[in-house]
Short mmCIF file of C-alpha atoms in Angstrom, two decimals:
data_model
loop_
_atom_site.label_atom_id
_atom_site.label_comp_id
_atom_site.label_asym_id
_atom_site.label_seq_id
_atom_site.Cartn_x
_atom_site.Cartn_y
_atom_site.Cartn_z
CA UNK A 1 -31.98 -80.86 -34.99
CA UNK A 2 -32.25 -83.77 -32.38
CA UNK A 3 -34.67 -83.43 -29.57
CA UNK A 4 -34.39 -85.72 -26.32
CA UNK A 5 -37.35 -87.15 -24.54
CA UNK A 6 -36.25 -86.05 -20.74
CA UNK A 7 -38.34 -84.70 -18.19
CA UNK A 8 -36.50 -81.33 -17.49
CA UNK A 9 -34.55 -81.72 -20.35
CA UNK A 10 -34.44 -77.69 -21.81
CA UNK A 11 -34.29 -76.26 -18.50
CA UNK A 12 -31.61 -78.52 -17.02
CA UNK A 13 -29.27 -77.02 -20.22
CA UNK A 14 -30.89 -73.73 -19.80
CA UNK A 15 -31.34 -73.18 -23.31
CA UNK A 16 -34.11 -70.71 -23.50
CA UNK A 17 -32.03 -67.81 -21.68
CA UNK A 18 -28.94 -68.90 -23.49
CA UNK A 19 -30.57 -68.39 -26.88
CA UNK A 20 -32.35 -65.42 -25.86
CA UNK A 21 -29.24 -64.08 -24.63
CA UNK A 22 -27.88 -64.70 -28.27
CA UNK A 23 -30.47 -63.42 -30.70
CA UNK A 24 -31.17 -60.31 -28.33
CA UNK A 25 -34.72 -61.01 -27.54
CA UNK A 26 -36.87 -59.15 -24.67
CA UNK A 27 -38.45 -62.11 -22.28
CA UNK A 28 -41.74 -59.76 -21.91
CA UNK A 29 -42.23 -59.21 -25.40
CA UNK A 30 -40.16 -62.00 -27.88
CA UNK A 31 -40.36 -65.30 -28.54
CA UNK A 32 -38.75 -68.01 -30.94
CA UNK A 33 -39.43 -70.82 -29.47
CA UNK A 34 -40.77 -73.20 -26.81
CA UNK A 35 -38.76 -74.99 -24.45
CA UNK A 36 -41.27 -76.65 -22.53
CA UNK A 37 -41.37 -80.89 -21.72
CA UNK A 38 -44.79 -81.49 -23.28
CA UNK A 39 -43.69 -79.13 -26.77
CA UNK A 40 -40.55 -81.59 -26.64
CA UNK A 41 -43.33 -84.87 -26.32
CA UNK A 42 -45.49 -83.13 -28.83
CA UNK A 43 -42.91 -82.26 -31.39
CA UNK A 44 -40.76 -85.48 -30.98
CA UNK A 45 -43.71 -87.42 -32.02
CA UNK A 46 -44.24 -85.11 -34.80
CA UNK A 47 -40.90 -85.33 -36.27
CA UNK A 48 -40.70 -89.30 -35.96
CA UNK A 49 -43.32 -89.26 -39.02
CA UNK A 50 -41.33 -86.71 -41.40
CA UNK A 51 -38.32 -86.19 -42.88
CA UNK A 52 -35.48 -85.11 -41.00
CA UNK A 53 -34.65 -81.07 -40.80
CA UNK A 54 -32.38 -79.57 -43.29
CA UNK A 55 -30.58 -76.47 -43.02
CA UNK A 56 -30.36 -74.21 -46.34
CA UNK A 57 -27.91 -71.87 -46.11
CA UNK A 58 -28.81 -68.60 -48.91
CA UNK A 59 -25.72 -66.60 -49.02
CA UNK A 60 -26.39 -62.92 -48.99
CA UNK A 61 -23.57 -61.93 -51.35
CA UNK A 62 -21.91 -64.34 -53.82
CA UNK A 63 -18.46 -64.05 -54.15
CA UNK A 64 -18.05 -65.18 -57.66
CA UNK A 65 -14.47 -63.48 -58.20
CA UNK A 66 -12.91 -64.50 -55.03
CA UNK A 67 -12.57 -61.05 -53.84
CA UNK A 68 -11.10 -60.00 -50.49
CA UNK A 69 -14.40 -58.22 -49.69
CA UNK A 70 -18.41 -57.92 -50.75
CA UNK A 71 -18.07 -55.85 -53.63
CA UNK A 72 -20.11 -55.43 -56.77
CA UNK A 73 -17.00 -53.52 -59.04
CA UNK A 74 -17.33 -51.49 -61.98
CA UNK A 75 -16.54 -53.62 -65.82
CA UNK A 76 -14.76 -50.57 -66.26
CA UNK A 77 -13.02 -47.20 -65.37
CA UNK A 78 -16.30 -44.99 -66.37
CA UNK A 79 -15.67 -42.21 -63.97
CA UNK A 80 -14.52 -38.76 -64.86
CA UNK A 81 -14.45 -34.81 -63.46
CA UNK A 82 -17.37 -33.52 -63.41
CA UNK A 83 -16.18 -29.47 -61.40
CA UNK A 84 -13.40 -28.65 -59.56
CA UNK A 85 -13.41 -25.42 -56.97
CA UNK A 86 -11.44 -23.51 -55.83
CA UNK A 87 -10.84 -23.51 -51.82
CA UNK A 88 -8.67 -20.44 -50.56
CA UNK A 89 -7.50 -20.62 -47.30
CA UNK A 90 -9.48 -23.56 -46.12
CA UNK A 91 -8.25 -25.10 -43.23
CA UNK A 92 -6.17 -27.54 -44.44
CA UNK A 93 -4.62 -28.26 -40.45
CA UNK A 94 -7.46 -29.73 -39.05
CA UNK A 95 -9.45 -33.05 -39.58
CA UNK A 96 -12.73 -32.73 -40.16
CA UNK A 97 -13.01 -29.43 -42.00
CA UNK A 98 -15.49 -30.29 -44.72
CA UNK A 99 -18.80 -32.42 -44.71
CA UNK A 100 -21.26 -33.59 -47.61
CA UNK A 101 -24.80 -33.84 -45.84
CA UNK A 102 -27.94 -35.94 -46.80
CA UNK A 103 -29.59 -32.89 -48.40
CA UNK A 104 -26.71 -32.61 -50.68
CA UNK A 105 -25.20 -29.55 -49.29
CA UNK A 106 -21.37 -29.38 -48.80
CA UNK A 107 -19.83 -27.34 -45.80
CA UNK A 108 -16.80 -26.51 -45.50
CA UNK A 109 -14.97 -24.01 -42.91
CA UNK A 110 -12.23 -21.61 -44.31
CA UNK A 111 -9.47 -19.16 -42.19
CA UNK A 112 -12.40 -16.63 -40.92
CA UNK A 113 -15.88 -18.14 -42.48
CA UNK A 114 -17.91 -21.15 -43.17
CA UNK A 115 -19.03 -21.67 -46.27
CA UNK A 116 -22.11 -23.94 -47.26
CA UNK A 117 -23.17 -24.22 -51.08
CA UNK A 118 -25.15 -26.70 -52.91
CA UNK A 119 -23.10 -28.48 -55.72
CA UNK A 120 -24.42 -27.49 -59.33
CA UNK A 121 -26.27 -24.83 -58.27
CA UNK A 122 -25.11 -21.04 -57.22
CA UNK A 123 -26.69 -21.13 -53.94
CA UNK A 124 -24.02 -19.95 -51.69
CA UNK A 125 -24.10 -19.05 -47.69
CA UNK A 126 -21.10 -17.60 -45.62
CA UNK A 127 -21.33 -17.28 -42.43
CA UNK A 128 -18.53 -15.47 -39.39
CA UNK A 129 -16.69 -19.09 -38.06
CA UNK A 130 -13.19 -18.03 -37.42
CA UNK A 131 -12.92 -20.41 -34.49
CA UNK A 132 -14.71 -23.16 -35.63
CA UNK A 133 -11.94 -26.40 -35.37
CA UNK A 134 -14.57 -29.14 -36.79
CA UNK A 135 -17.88 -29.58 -38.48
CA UNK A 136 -19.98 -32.42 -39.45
CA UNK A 137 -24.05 -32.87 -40.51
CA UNK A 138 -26.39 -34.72 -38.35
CA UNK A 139 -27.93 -38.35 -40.37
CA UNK A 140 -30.84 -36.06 -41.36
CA UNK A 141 -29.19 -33.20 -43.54
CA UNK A 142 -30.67 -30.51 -41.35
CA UNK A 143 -28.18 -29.74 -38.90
CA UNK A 144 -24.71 -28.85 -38.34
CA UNK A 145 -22.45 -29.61 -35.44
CA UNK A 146 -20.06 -26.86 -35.23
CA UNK A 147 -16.46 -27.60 -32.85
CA UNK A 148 -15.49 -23.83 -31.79
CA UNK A 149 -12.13 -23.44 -29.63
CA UNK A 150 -12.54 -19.59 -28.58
CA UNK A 151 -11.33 -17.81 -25.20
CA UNK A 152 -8.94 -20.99 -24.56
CA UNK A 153 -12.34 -23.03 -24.40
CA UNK A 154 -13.94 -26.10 -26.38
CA UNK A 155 -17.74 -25.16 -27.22
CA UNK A 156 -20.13 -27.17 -29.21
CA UNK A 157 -22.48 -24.99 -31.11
CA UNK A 158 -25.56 -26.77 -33.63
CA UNK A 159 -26.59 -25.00 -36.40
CA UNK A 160 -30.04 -25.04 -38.20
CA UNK A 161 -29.40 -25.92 -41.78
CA UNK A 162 -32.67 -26.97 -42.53
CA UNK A 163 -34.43 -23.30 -41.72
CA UNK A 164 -35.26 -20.50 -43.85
CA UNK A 165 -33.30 -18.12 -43.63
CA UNK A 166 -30.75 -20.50 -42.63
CA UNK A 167 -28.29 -19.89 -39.54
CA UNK A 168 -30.11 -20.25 -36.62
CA UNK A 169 -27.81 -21.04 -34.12
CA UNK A 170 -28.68 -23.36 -30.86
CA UNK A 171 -27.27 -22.60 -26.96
CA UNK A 172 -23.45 -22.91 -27.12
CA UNK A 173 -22.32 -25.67 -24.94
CA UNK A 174 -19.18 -25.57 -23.19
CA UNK A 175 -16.73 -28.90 -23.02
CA UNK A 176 -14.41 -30.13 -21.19
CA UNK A 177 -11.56 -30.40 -20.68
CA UNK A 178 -10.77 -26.59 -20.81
CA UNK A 179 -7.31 -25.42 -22.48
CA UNK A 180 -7.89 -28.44 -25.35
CA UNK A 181 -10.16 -28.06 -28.97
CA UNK A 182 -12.15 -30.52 -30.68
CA UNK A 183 -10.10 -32.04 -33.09
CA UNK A 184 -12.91 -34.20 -34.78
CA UNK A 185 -16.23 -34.91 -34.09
CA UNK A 186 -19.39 -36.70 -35.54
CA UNK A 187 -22.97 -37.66 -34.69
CA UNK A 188 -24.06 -41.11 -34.35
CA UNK A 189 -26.95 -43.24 -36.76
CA UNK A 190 -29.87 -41.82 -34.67
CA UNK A 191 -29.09 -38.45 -34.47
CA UNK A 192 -29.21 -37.79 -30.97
CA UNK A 193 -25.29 -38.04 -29.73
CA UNK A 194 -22.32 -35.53 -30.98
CA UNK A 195 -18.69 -38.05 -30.06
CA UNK A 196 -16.03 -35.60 -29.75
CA UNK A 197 -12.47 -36.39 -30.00
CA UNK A 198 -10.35 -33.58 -28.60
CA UNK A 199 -6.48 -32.65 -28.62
CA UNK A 200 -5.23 -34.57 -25.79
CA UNK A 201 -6.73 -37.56 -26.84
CA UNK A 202 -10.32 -37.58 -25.15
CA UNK A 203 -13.58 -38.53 -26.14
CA UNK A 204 -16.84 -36.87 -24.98
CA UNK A 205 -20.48 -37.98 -25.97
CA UNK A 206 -22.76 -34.85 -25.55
CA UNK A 207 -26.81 -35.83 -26.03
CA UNK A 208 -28.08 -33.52 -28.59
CA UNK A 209 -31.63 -34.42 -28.47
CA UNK A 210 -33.91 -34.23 -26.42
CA UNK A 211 -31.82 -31.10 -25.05
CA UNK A 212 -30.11 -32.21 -22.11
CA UNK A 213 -30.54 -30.99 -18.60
CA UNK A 214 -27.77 -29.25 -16.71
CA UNK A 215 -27.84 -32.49 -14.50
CA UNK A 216 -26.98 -34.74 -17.42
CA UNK A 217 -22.99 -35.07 -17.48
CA UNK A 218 -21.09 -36.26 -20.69
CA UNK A 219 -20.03 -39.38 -21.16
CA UNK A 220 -15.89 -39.20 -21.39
CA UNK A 221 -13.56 -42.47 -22.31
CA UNK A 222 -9.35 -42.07 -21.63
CA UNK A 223 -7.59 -44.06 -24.29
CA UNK A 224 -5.81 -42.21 -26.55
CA UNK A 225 -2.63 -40.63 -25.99
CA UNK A 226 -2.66 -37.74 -28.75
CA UNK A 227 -5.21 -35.71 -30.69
CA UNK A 228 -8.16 -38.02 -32.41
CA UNK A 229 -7.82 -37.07 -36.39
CA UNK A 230 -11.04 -39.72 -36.95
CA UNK A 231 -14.14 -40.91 -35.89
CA UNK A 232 -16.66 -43.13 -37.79
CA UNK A 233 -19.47 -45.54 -37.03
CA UNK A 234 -20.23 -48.94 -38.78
CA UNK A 235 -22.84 -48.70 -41.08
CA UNK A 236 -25.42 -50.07 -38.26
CA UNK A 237 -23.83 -47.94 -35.39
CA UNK A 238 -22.96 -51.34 -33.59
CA UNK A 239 -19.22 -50.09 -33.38
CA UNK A 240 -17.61 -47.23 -33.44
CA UNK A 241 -13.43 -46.79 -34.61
CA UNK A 242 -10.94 -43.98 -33.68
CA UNK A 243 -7.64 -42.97 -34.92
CA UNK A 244 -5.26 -40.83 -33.27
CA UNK A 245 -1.83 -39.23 -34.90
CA UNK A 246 0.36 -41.51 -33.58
CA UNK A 247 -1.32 -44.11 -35.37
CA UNK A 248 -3.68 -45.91 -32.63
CA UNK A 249 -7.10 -47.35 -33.71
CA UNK A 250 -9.30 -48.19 -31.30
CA UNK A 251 -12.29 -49.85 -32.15
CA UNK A 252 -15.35 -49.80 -29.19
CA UNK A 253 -18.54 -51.29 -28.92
CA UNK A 254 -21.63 -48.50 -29.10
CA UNK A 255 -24.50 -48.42 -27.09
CA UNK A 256 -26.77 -45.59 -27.00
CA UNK A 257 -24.11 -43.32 -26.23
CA UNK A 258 -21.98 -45.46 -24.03
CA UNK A 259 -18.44 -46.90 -25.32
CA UNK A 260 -17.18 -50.38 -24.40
CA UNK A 261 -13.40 -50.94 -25.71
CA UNK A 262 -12.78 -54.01 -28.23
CA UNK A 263 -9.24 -53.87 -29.53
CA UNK A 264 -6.77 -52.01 -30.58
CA UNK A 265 -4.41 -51.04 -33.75
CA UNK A 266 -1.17 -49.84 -33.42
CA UNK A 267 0.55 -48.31 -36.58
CA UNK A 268 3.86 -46.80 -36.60
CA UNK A 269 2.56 -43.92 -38.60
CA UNK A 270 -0.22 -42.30 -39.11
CA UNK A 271 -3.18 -44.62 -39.85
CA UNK A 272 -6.22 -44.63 -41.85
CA UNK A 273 -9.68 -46.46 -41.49
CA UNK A 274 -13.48 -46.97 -42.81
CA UNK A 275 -16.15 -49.43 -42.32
CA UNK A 276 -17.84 -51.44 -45.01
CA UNK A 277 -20.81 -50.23 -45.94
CA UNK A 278 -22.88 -53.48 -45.80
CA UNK A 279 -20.70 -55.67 -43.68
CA UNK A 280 -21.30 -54.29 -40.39
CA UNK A 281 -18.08 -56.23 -38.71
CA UNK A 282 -15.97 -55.43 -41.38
CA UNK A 283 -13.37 -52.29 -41.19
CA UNK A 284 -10.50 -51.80 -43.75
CA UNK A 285 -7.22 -49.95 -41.96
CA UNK A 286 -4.30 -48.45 -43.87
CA UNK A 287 -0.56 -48.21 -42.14
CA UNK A 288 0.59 -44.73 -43.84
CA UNK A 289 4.34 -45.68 -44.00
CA UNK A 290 5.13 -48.26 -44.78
CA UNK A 291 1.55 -49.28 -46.25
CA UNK A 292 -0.08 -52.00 -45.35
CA UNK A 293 -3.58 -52.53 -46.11
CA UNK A 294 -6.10 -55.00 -44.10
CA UNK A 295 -9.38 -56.39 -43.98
CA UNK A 296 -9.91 -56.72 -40.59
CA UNK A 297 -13.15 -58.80 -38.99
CA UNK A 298 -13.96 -57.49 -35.59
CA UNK A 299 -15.82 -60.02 -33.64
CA UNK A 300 -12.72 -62.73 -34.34
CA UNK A 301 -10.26 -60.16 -34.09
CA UNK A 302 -8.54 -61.51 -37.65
CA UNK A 303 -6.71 -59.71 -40.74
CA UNK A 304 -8.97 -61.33 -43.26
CA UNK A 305 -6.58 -60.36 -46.04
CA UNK A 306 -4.14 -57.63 -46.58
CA UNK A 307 -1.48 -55.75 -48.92
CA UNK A 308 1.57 -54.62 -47.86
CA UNK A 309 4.15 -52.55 -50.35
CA UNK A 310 8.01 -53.06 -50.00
CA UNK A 311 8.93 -50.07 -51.51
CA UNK A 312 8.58 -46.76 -49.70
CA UNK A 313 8.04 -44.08 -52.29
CA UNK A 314 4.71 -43.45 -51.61
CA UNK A 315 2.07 -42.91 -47.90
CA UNK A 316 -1.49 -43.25 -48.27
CA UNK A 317 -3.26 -40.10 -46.95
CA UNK A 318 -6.98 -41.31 -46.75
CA UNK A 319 -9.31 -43.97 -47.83
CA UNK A 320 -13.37 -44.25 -48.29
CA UNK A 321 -15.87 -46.90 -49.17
CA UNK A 322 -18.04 -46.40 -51.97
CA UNK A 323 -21.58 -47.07 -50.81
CA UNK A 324 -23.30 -48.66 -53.83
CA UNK A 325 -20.52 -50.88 -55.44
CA UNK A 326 -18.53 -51.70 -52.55
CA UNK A 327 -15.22 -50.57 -54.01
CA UNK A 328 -12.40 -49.05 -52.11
CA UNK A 329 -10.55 -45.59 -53.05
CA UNK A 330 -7.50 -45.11 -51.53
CA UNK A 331 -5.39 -41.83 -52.18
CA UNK A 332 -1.58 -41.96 -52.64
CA UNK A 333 1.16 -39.34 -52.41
CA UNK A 334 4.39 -39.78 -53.79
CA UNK A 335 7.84 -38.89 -52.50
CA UNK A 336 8.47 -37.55 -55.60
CA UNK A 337 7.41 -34.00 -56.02
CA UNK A 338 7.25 -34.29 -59.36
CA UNK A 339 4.97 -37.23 -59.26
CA UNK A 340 1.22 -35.93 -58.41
CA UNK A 341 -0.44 -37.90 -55.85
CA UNK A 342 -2.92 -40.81 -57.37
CA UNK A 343 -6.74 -42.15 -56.05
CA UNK A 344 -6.77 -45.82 -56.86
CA UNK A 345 -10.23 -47.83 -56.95
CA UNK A 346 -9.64 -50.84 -55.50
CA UNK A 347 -12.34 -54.33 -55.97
CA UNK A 348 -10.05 -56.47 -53.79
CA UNK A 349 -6.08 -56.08 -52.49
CA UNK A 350 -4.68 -57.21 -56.01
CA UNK A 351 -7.34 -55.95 -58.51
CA UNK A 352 -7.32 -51.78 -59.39
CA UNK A 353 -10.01 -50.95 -61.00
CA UNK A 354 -9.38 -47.02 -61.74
CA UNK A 355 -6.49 -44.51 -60.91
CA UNK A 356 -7.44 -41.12 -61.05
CA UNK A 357 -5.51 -37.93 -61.07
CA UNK A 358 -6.02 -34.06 -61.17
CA UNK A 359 -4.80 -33.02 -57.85
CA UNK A 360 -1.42 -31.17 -57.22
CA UNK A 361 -0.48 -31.68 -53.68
CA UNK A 362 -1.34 -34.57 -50.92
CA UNK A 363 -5.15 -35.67 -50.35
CA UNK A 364 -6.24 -34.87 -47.06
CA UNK A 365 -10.36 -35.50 -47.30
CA UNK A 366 -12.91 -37.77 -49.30
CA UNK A 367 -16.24 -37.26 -49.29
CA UNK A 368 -19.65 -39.25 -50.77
CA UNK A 369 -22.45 -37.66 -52.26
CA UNK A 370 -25.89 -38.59 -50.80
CA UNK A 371 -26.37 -41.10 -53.72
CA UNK A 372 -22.81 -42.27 -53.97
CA UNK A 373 -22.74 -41.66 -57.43
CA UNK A 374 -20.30 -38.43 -56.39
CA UNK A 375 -16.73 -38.37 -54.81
CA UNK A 376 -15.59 -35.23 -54.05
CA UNK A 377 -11.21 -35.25 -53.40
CA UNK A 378 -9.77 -32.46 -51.26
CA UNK A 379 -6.28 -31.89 -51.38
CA UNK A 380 -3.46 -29.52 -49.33
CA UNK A 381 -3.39 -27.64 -52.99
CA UNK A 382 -6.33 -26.07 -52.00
CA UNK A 383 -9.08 -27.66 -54.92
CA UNK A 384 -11.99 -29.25 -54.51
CA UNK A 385 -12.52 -32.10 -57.29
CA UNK A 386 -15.99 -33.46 -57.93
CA UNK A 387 -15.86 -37.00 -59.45
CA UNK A 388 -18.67 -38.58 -61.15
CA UNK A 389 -18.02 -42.05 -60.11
CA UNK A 390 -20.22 -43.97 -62.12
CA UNK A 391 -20.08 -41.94 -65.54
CA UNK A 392 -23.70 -41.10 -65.57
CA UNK A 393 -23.74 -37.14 -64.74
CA UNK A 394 -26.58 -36.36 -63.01
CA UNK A 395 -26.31 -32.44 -64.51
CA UNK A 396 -26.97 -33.92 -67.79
CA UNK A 397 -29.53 -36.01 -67.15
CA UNK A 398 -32.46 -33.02 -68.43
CA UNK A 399 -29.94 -32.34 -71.31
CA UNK A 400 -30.04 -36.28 -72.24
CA UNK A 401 -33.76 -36.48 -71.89
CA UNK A 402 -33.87 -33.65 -74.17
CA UNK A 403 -31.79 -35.21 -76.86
CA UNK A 404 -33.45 -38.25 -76.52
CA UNK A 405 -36.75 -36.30 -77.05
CA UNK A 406 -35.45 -34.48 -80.02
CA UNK A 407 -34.32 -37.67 -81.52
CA UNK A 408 -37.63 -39.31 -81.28
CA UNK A 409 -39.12 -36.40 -82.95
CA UNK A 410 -36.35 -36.15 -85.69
CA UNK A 411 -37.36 -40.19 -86.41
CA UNK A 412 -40.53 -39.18 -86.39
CA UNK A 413 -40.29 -36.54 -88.80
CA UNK A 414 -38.30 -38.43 -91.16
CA UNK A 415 -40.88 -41.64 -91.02
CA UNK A 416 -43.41 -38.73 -92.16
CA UNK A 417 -41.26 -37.37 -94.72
CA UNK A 418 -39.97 -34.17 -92.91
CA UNK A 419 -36.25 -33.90 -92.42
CA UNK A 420 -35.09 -32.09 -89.10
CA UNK A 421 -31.36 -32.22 -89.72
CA UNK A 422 -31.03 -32.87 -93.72
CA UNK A 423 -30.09 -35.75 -95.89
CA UNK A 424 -26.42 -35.66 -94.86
CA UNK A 425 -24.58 -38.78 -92.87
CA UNK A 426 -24.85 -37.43 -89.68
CA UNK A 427 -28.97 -37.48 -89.87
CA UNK A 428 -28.02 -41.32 -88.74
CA UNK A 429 -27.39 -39.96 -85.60
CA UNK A 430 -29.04 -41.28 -82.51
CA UNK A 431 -29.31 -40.53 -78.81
CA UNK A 432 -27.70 -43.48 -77.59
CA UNK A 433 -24.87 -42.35 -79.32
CA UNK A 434 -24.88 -38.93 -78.28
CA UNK A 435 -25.47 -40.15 -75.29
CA UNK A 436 -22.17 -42.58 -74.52
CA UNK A 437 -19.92 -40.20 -76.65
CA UNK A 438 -16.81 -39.71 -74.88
CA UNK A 439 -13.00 -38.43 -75.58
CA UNK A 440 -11.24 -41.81 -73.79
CA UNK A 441 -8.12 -40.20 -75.32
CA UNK A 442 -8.20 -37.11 -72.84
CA UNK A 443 -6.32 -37.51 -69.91
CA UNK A 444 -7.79 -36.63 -66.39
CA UNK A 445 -5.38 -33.68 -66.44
CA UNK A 446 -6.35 -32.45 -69.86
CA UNK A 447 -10.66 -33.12 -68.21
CA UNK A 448 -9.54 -31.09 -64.92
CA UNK A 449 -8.33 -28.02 -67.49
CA UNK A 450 -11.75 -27.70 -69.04
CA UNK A 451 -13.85 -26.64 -66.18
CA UNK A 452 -13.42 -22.79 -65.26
CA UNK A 453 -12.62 -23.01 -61.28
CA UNK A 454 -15.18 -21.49 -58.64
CA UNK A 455 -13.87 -19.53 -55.98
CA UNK A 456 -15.74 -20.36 -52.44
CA UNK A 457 -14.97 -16.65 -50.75
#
């Protein structure tokens, strides 16, 4: 850092308002520094009698195994089924039909009903939503954003999850433009905005909260040219990406409900997309067919690294971040019908870390627990597949404390001379190895056959 003697010196270069202008700061209320001639006297002096500055750069992530993005992978494939429902007549022909919310309930809108149960538990609501084109969960668990496409009209409805008895419904809303549905939707980090992407390729920002006036218009953006399948947000809401079905991805800048356009991605297919969840400028975008996979960094507008497959015997159908380690599951489907489609973990383009199976027909949906720890795979066959990612089941977690308890008092016992489970060779047994006993020899298909199916009617 070198700091010149010159009368006028900072504000001939204007450096306060360009650095203010770069770290974001309010004149009225921030400050970093002081660009003033007798600071630059003062601190010139200063500096003359110490050591020069030195600038210590403390990376955030270390990228020990040179992979293509921050991730923090598995050792090893621990993950396995943990339930698989049943799904009749879900709405397989439209995006954004199912939604996992903060509060760990899972929605999900069939031919004539939605349907919104708690996994593990046999808490189960229906309600009349035979309309209903889209759903999603606010960022606070406690309502839902309903898309409803009735008398030839787009409404927006919010519904009061977090009530008792639940279903309260807020003041439908109609959209526009009129003849078109909303063909995915979501709300943004703060909970305020609902982005709508609609069937002719629009997008509409309606303010949720506070409720807006009828003098408040919605914000509406023209770019795509066919109906918007996806919307997401980086994991700080600074951007925002959509995908149509002819394979555009545009990715915008987001401010409080207003859109500014960054780039774009054309794909001669169908393509897929999600945001790192640490790396805010970071977004990973699959080509269906042929595939190509890339790392893409928005503010330089470069691939950082990519895959790309020669052969074409397989499309990928969707793809998610995993929240707490980073890694990336992609789902495949196979030209082959007799070849079930395949989710592959991915640390970095060349290094799988899992491939899981149980599904019959093409992936459509992937969806996070609150925790992470759950992926839950929905495919055209009609199933809903609950993965426990990480191996640790968090329905067994009483039953493990129990056996660890029981243990303890069996050692106990024996120390004192009583004898809980006899004199045989399993009294060796402990509850560490109870508790990492399982069949590796059992297939995922042979796991999936275990667990009865619940129907969601």
């Amino acid at each position: 850092m070198v700091m010149k003697e010159m009368p006028g010196y900072w504000r001939t270069h204007h450096y306060s308002s360009v650095l203010k202008k770069a770290f974001g700061l309010v004149s009225t209320r921030d400050k970093i520094l002081s660009f003033k001639d007798s600071t630059s006297r003062q601190m010139c002096s200063h500096l003359s009698t110490e050591r020069t500055l030195e600038w210590v750069v403390r990376p955030i992530y270390s990228n020990l195994q040179k992979l293509d993005w921050s991730c923090r992978p598995r050792t090893k494939p621990i993950g396995f089924i943990e339930a698989v429902h049943d799904l009749p007549n879900i709405k397989t022909y439209y995006h954004k039909i199912i939604d996992w919310s903060v509060a760990g309930q899972i929605a999900a809108i069939f031919s004539k009903k939605l349907v919104i149960w708690t996994p593990n538990t046999d808490v189960i609501i229906g309600l009349r939503a035979q309309y209903t084109t889209s759903i999603a969960f606010n960022p606070a668990g406690d309502q839902l954003a309903m898309a409803i496409f009735m008398m030839n009209r787009p409404w927006l409805d919010i519904l009061d999850v977090g009530s008792n008895p639940i279903g309260h419904h807020g003041a439908l809303k109609m959209l526009d433009p009129l003849e078109h549905p909303v063909s995915c939707l979501t709300w943004d980090g703060s909970g305020q905005y609902v982005v709508c992407g609609f069937g002719n390729g629009q997008i509409s920002i309606v303010r949720v909260h506070p409720r807006c006036s009828k003098n408040v218009c919605d914000n509406k953006y023209f770019a795509h040219k066919a109906s918007i399948i996806a919307i997401k947000f980086s994991c700080g809401s600074k951007y925002m990406a959509t995908a149509d079905e002819l394979g555009q991805v545009y990715i915008w800048y987001w401010n409080g409900g207003h859109l500014t356009p960054i780039t774009r991605w054309a794909s001669a297919m169908c393509a897929f997309f999600d945001w790192h969840p640490w790396r805010e400028d970071e977004i990973v975008i699959a080509d269906s067919e042929p595939i190509m996979i890339a790392l893409y960094h928005v503010p330089s507008r470069q691939v950082v690294s990519y895959y790309r497959r020669q052969d074409s015997d397989c499309i990928v159908t969707t793809l998610a971040f995993n929240k707490i380690s980073g890694e990336l599951v992609v789902c495949y489907s196979f030209t082959d019908v007799n070849k079930p489609p395949e989710i592959l973990v991915l640390a970095s383009m060349d290094r799988v870390v899992d491939v899981m199976r149980n599904h019959d027909d093409v992936i459509v949906h992937l969806l996070w627990s609150p925790d992470g720890k759950q992926l839950a795979s929905v495919g055209y066959d009609e199933t809903l597949t609950i993965w426990n990612f990480f191996g640790i089941s968090p329905t067994n977690e009483c039953k493990r404390k129990k056996l660890q308890r029981d243990a303890a008092a069996s050692s106990s016992s024996s120390r004192t001379g009583g004898s809980v489970f006899g004199d045989g060779p399993e009294s060796g047994r402990d509850a560490s190895r109870i508790q990492c006993n399982r069949n590796k020899e059992a297939t995922y298909r042979d796991l999936a056959s275990s667990f009865l199916f619940k129907a969601m009617r």
